[in-house]
Coordinates of C-alpha atoms in Angstrom, one line a residue:
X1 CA 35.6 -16.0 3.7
X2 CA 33.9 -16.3 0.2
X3 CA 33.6 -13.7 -1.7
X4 CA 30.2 -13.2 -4.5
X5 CA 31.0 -11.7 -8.1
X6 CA 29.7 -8.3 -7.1
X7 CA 31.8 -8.4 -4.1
X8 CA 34.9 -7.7 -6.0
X9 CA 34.5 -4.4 -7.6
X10 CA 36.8 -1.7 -5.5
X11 CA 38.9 -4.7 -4.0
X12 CA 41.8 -3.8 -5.7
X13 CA 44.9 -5.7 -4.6
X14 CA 43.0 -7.6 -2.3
X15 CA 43.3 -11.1 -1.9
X16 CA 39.6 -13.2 -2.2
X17 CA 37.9 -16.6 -2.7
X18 CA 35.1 -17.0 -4.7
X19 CA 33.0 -19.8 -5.8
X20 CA 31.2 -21.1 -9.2
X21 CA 30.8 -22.2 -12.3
X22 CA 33.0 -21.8 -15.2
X23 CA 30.8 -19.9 -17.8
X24 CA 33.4 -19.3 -20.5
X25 CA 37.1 -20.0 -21.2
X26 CA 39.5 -17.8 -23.6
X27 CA 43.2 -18.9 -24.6
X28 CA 44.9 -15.8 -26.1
X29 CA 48.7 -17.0 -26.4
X30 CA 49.8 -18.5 -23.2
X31 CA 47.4 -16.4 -21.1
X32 CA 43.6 -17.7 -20.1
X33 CA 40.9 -15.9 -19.6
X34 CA 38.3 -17.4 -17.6
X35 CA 35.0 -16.6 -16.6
X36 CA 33.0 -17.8 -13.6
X37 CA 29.9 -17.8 -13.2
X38 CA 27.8 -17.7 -9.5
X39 CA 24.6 -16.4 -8.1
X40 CA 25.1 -13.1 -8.0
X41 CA 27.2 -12.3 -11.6
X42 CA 30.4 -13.1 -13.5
X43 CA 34.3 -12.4 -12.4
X44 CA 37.0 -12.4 -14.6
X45 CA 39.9 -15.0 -13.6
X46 CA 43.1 -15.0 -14.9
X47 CA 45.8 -17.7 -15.7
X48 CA 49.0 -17.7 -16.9
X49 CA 48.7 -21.3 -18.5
X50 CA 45.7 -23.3 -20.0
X51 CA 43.8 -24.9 -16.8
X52 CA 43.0 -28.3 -16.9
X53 CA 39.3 -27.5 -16.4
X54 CA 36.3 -27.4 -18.9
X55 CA 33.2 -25.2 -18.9
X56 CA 30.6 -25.9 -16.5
X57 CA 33.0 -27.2 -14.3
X58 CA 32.6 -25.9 -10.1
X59 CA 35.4 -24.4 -8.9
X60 CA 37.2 -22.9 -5.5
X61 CA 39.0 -19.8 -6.5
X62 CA 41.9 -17.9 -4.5
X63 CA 43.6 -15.0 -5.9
X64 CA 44.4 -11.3 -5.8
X65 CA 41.8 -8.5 -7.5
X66 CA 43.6 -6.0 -10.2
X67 CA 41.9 -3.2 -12.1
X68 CA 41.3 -4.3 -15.9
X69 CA 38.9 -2.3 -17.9
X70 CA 38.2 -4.9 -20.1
X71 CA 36.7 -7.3 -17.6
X72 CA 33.3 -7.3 -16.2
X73 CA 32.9 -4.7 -13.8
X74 CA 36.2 -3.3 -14.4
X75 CA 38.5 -5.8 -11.9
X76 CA 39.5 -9.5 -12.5
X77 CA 41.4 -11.7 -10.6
X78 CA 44.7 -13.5 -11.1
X79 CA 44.1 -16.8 -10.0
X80 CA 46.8 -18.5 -7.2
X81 CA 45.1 -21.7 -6.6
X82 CA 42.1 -23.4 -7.7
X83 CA 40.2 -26.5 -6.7
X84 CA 37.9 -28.4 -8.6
X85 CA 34.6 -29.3 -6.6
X86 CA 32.8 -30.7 -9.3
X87 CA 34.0 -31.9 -13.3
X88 CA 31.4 -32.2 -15.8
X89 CA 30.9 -35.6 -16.7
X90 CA 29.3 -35.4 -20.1
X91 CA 29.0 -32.5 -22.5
X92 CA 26.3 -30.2 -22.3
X93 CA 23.1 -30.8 -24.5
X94 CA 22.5 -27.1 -25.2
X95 CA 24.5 -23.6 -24.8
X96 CA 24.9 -22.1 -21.5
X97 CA 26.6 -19.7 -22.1
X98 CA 25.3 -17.9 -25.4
X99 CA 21.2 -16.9 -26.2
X100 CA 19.2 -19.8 -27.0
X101 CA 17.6 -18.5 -30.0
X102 CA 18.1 -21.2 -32.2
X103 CA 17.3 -23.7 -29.8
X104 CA 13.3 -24.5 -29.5
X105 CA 11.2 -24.2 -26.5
X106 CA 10.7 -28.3 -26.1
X107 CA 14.5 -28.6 -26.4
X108 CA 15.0 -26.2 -24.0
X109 CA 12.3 -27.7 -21.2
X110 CA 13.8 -31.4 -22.2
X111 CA 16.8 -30.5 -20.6
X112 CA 15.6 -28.3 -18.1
X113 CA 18.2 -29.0 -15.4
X114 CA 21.2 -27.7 -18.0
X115 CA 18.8 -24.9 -19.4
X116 CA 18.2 -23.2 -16.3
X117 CA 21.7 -22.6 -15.4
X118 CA 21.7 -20.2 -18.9
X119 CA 21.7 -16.4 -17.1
X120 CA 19.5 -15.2 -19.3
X121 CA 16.6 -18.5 -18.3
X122 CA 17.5 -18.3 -15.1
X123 CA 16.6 -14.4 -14.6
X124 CA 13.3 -15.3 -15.2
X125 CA 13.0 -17.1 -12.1
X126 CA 14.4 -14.5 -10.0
X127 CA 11.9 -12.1 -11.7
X128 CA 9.6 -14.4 -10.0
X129 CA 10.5 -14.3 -6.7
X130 CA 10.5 -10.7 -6.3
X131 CA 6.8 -11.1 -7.4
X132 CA 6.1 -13.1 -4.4
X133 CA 8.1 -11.2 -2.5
X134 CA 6.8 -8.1 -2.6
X135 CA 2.6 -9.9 -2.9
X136 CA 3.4 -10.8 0.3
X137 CA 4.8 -7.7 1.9
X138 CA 1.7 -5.9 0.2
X139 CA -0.8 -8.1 1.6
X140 CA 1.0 -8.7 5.0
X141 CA 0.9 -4.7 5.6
X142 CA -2.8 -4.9 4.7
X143 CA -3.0 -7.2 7.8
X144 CA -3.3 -10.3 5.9
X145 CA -2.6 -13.7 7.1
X146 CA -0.6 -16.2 4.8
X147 CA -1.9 -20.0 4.8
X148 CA -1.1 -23.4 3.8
X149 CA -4.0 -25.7 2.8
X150 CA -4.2 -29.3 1.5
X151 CA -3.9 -29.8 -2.2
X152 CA -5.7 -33.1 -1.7
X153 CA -9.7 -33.0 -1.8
X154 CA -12.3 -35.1 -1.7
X155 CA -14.2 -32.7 -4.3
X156 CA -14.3 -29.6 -6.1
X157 CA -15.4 -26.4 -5.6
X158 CA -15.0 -25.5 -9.0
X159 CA -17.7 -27.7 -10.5
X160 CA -16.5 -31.6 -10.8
X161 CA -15.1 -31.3 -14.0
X162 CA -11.3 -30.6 -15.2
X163 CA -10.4 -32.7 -11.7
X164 CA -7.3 -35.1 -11.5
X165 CA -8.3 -38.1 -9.9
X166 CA -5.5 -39.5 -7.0
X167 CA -5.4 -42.7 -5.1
X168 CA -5.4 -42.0 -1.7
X169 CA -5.4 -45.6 0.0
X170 CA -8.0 -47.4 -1.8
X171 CA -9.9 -43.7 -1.5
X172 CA -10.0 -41.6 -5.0
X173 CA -9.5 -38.1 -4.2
X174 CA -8.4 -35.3 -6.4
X175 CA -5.6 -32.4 -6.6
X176 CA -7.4 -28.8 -5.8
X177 CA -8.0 -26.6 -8.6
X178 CA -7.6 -24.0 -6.1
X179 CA -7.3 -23.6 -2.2
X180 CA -11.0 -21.9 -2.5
X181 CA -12.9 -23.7 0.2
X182 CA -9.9 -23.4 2.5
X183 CA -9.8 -19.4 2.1
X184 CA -13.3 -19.2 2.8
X185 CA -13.1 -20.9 5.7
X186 CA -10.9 -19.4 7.3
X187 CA -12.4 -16.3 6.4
X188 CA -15.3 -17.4 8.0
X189 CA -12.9 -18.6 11.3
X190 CA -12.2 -14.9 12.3
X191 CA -9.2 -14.3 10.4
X192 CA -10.9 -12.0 7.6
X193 CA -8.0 -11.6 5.7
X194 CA -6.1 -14.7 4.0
X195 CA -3.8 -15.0 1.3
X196 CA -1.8 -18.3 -0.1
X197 CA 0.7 -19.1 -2.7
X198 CA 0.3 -22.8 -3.9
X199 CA 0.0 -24.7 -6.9
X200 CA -3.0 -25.6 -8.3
X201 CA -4.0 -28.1 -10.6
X202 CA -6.7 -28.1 -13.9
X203 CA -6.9 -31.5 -15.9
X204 CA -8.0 -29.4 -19.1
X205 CA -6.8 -30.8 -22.1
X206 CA -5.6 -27.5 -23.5
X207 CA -2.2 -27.4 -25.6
X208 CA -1.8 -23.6 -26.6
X209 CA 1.2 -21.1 -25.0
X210 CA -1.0 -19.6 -22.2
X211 CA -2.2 -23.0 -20.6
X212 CA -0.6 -25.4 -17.4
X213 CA -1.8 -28.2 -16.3
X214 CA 0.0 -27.3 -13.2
X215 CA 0.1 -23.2 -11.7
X216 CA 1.5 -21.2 -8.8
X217 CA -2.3 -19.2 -8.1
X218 CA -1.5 -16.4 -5.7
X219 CA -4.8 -16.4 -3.6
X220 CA -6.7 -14.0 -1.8
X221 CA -9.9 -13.8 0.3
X222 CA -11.2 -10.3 2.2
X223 CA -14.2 -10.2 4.4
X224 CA -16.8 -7.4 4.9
X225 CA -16.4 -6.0 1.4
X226 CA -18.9 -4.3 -0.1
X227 CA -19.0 -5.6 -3.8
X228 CA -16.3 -6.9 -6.0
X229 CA -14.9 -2.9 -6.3
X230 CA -13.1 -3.5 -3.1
X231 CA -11.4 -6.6 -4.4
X232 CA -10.8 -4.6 -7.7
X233 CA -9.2 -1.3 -5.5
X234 CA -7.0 -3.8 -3.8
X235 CA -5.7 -5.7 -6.6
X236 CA -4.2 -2.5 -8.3
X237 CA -2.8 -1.7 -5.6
X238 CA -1.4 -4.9 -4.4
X239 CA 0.0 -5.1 -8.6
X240 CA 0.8 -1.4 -8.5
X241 CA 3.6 -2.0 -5.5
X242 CA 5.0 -5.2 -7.0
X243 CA 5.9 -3.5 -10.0
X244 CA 7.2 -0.6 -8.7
X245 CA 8.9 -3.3 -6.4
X246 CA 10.5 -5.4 -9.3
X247 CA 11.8 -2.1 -11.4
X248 CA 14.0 -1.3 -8.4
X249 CA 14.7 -4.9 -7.8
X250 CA 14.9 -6.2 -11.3
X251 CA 16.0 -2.8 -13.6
X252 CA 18.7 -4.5 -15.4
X253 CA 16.5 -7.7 -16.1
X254 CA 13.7 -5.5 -17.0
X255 CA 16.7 -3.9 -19.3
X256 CA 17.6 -6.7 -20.9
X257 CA 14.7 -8.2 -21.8
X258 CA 13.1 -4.9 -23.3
X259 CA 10.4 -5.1 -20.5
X260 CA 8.7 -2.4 -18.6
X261 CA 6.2 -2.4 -15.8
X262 CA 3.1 0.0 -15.5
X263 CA 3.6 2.7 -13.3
X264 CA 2.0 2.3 -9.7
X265 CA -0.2 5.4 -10.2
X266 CA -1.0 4.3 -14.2
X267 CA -2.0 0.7 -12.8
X268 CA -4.4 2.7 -11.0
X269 CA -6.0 3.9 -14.3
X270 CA -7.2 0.8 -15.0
X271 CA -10.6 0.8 -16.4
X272 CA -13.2 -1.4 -15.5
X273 CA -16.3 -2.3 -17.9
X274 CA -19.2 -5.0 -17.9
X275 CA -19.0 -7.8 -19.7
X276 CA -21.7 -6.4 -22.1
X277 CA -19.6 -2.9 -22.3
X278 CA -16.9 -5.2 -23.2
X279 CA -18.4 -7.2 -26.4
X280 CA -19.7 -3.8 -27.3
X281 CA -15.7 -2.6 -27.7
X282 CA -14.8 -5.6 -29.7
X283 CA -17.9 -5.1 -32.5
X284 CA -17.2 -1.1 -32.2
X285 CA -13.2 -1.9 -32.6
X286 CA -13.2 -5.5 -34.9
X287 CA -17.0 -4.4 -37.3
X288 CA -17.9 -7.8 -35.9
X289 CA -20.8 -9.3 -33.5
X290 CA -19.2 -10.6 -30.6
X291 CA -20.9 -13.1 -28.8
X292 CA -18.1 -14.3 -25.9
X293 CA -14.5 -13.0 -25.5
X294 CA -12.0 -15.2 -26.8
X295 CA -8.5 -15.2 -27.0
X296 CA -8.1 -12.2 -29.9
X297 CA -11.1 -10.1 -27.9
X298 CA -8.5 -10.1 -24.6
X299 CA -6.0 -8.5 -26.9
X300 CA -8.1 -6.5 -28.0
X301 CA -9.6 -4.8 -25.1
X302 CA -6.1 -4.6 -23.8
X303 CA -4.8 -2.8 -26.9
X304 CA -8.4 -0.4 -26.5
X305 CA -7.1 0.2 -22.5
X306 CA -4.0 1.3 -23.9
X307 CA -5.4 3.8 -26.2
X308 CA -8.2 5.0 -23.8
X309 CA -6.5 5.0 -20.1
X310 CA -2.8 4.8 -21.5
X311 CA -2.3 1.3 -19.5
X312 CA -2.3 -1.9 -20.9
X313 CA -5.1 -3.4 -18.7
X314 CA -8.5 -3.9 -18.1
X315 CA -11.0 -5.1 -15.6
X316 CA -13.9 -6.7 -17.2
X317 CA -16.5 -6.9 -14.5
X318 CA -20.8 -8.6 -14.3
X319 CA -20.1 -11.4 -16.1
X320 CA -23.4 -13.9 -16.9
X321 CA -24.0 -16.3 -14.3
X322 CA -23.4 -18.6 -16.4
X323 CA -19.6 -18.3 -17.2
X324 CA -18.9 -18.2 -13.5
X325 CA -18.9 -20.5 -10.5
X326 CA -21.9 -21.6 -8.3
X327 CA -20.7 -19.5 -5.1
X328 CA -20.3 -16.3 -7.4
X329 CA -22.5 -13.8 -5.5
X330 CA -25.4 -12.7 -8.5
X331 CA -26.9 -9.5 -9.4
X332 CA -29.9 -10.2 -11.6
X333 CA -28.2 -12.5 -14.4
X334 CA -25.2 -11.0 -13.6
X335 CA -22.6 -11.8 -11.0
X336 CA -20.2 -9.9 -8.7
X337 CA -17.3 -11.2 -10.6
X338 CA -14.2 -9.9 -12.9
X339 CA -11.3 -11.0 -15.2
X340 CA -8.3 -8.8 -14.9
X341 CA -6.3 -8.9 -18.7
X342 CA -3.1 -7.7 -18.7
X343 CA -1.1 -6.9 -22.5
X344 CA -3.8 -9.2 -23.7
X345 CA -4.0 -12.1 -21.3
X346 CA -6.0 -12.7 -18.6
X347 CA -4.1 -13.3 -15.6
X348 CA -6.7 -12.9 -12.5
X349 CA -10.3 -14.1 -12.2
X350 CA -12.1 -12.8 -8.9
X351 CA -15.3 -11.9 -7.3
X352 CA -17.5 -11.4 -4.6
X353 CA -18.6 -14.9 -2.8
X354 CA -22.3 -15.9 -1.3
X355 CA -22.0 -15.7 2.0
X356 CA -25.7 -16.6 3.5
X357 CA -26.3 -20.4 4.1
X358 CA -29.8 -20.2 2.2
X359 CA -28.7 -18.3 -0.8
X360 CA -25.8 -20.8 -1.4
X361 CA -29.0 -23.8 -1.3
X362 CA -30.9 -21.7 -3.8
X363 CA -28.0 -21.2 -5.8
X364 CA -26.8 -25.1 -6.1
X365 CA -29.4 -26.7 -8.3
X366 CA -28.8 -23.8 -11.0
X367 CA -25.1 -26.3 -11.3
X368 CA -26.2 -29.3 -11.0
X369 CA -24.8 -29.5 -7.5
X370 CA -26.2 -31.0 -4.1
X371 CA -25.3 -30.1 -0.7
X372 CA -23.8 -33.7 -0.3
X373 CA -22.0 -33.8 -3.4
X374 CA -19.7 -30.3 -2.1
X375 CA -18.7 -32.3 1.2
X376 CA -17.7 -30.1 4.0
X377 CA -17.8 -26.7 1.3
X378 CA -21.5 -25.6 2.8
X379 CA -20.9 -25.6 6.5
X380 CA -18.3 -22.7 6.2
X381 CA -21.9 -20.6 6.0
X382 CA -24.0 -22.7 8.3
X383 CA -22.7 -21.1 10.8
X384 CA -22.7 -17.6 9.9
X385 CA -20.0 -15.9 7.1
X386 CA -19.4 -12.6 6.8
X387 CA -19.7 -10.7 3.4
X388 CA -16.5 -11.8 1.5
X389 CA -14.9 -12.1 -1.6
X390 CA -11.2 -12.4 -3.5
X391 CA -9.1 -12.9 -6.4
X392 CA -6.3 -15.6 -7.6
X393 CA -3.6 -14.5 -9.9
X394 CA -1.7 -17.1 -11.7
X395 CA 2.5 -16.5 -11.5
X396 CA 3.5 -17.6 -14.6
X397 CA 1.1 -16.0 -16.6
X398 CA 2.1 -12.6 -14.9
X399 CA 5.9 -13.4 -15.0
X400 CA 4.8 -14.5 -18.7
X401 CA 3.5 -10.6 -19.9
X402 CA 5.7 -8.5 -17.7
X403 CA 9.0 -9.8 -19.6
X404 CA 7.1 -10.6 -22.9
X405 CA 7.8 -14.4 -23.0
X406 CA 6.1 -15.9 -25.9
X407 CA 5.0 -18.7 -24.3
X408 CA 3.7 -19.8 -20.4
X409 CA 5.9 -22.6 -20.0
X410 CA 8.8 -20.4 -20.0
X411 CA 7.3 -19.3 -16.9
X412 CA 7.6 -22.0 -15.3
X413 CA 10.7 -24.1 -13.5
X414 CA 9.0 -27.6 -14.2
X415 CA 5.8 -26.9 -16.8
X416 CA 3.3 -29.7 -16.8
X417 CA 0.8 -29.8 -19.5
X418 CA -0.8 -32.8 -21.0
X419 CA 2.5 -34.2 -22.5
X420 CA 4.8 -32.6 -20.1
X421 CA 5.8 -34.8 -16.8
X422 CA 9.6 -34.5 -16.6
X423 CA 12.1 -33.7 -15.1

């Protein structure tokens, strides 16, 4: 039976197969030193002449475990057979098996398929799926259901720019900007409580380190809330436990990268101001009028969060009617809305929806919109809707400030931006 790399610690004189990569080879004077590679770590092989094998290859490995304190994990293995599965073919176009600091980012996503097998690269990704991991288990004990909606639409709820046009025989549809209309449907179908992980899609012809063309969105939708402080309570606590998920999942990642995550109980700190309050803080902080938040004004208020509530987070909630989509619930010229920015980023946008059939009319002609133009979008409330509202938090971003990557992409497996289409 196969053994993994953290399997073999405490085997002592045990005889075990293992499976994996070959991450590094040493020849010290008749004796090789080999290092493979597999999901779960590195083992220390041992032979007593050179192998025929290079690095990279995939091997089958039989042996017996001895106690070495200079091996990984204090044991090795002194290989007695060993079967190549797979031989490199070509050399490698970058390091594996070393940092990549001297290699650039577009380099590095060129040859994607040899870059993620790096440890250090590949890490990132694991990070990642702890994230969805534990947004699920959050939600699901909240009594959540988890859906799957079409990424093809006819149009968008987000207004009918940034859309990417698709050929759907001889029909031109588009790829969702977000799984919106679905949520708050099935909202409205009795379910009350929905969540998805998909990708969505925003043909904005950004090129900066915190833009994709292509995102994971972690969606939610919650019926008969109040106002968007319900959405606002949930969210830190839904981040608060996949933090404190991913420090007991991911310490030594965390380690090695530098990173920490905010406390459950500090996340809760997180203060919340307007969008006024929050323009106010920037002139206060920067001697400068402010007249929208850019870029530099996120930082800002996250670095004011820090000093103020000691997290490095803030909620900035009414934004102007305006800035925000037609189904935004309003108050006055304000709207039941909020960014989340986290260590200077903003990583969720969320709100309170319109739920009554006649508001949503009213509210269309403000946009430019028409009941005809939003297809199937206005019968979710034609038919009664309960009070509602949720959030979307985009992955990559998140992954993105909790290990302090300097740019999005690195967040992602297969980034697409406007030049980016392979592999």
């Amino acid at each position: 039976m196969r053994q993994l790399a953290c399997d073999i610690p405490g085997r002592e004189g045990q005889s075990v197969e293992l499976c994996g990569w070959v991450h590094r080879i040493r020849n010290l004077g008749g004796i090789t030193f080999v290092l493979l590679r597999d999901r779960s770590g590195m083992v220390q092989l041992v032979y007593d002449e050179e192998p025929s094998f290079g690095q990279e290859a995939v091997l089958r490995v039989r042996g017996t475990v001895g106690a070495s304190e200079k091996a990984p994990g204090g044991y090795e293995i002194r290989a007695e057979s060993t079967e190549v599965l797979g031989a490199p073919q070509a050399e490698l176009p970058l390091p594996v098996n070393k940092e990549l600091d001297q290699v650039g980012l577009e380099a590095i996503l060129d040859h994607r398929i040899v870059s993620l097998r790096n440890p250090r690269i590949r890490r990132i990704f694991e990070v990642q799926s702890d994230l969805l991991a534990s947004f699920s288990e959050a939600l699901r004990k909240r009594g959540f259901t988890e859906i799957k909606s079409s990424k093809l639409i006819g149009s968008g709820t987000e207004g009918g720019t940034g859309l990417f046009p698709v050929d759907y025989f001889g029909e031109t549809l588009c790829l969702a900007q977000s799984p919106q209309f679905y949520k708050q449907a099935m909202v409205a179908s009795g379910l009350e409580r929905v969540f998805e992980i998909g990708a969505a899609y925003r043909a904005e012809k950004h090129d900066t380190a915190r833009h994709l063309n292509e995102y994971v969105s972690l969606d939610v939708e919650m019926a008969f809330i109040d106002s968007d402080s319900d959405l606002m309570d949930l969210e830190t606590e839904i981040l608060g436990e996949m933090f404190q998920s991913l420090e007991e999942r991911q310490g030594k990642t965390l380690e090695d990268y530098g990173a920490r995550v905010p406390r459950a109980e500090e996340f809760q700190e997180t203060p919340r101001v307007t969008y006024d309050e929050a323009r106010q803080i920037l002139k206060d902080r920067t001697g400068k009028s402010v007249f929208e938040i850019t870029p530099e004004g996120e930082r800002e208020l996250c670095l004011w969060a820090l000093d103020e509530k000691g997290v490095e987070a803030v909620f900035v909630t009414a934004f102007p009617r305006k800035k925000r989509p037609f189904y935004t619930s309003p108050e006055g010229m304000k709207t039941r809305s909020f960014d989340l920015l986290f260590r200077g980023l903003e990583i969720t946008t969320g709100g309170q929806r319109i739920h009554q059939y006649q508001e949503l009319l009213e509210a269309l002609p403000r946009f430019g919109l028409t009941e005809e133009g939003l297809g199937d979008y206005c019968s979710v409330f034609r038919y009664g809707c309960p009070p509602h509202g949720g959030f979307a938090i985009g992955l990559e971003r998140l992954t993105q400030k909790i290990l302090g990557l300097q740019n999005v992409k690195e967040a992602s497996l297969f980034p697409r931006d406007r030049k980016r289409f392979r592999p």
